[in-house]
Amino acid sequence: MFVLDPFSRPVAIAEILLLLALAAFIGWFLGRLIPAGRINSLRASIDDKEAELEECRRSKSTGKPVVKAPVHSQPITETPPAFIHADPLLPAFTFDDTPEQIDAEPPVVNAPLEVPIVVAPPVVVPVAEIPPVKPPVPIDVPAPILTGNSEAAVLNRIASRANEVNFDRIGRATASEADDLKDIIGIGPFLERKLHSLGIYTFRQIANFTKEDIGKVNEIIEFFPGRIERDNWVEQSKEFYNRKYGSKN
């Protein structure tokens, strides 16, 4: 088998020539590659400028400014930061899903101390007994006596003196039992209302008048003195009573 001797002169010359040829080829290749990259970059820049000029022409023709996002000749890439979990006991993960174990000791949690709770006994405060409140005693307030000469004032004065008449002798009656006292000569509507306010409603009551009753009623109803006797109210009442109810009881 033929073996080259590296120490022979022809072999050394051949090796040198081979290395020179290889270096020349590498230089030629790099010379072609680097200008090509620069040319491509210049072409991309020229394309960007031409696009901007075209947009300027369009904006001038339409009258509206055209906003164009900047064009990057080369994409910008950023390496995302590693994601570290908040829990130190869990492994940290990066975006390439490569687990990275973080050496961390678990925190030491001291157990809470149990403090006994002392509950004081309830304090009983004596409450003074409140005496019951007695209801107020109703006070009979007499109705005010009107003064003056009006009909209401006159009837009020007469009613306030009704206790001066002896109803046990002449008898008692109510408004539902009233007779028409205007049938008696000398008694008009106003005088009848005076007798009603005094509590005299029937012929029977007037028929039972005595001289004392006649004087007292004449005074209370503020009538002319002796008018009841002159008009003979008692005899007229007896007649009307007998005519209406029969004989006097």
Short mmCIF file of C-alpha atoms in Angstrom, two decimals, residues 28 40 46 52 164 172 208 233:
data_model
loop_
_atom_site.label_atom_id
_atom_site.label_comp_id
_atom_site.label_asym_id
_atom_site.label_seq_id
_atom_site.Cartn_x
_atom_site.Cartn_y
_atom_site.Cartn_z
CA TRP A 28 -14.52 33.40 -1.94
CA ASN A 40 -30.72 42.05 0.99
CA ILE A 46 -35.38 50.57 -0.06
CA GLU A 52 -43.54 55.23 2.91
CA GLU A 164 -132.76 73.33 92.07
CA ARG A 172 -138.91 63.04 85.63
CA ASN A 208 -147.79 68.66 89.26
CA TRP A 233 -150.13 76.67 82.98
#
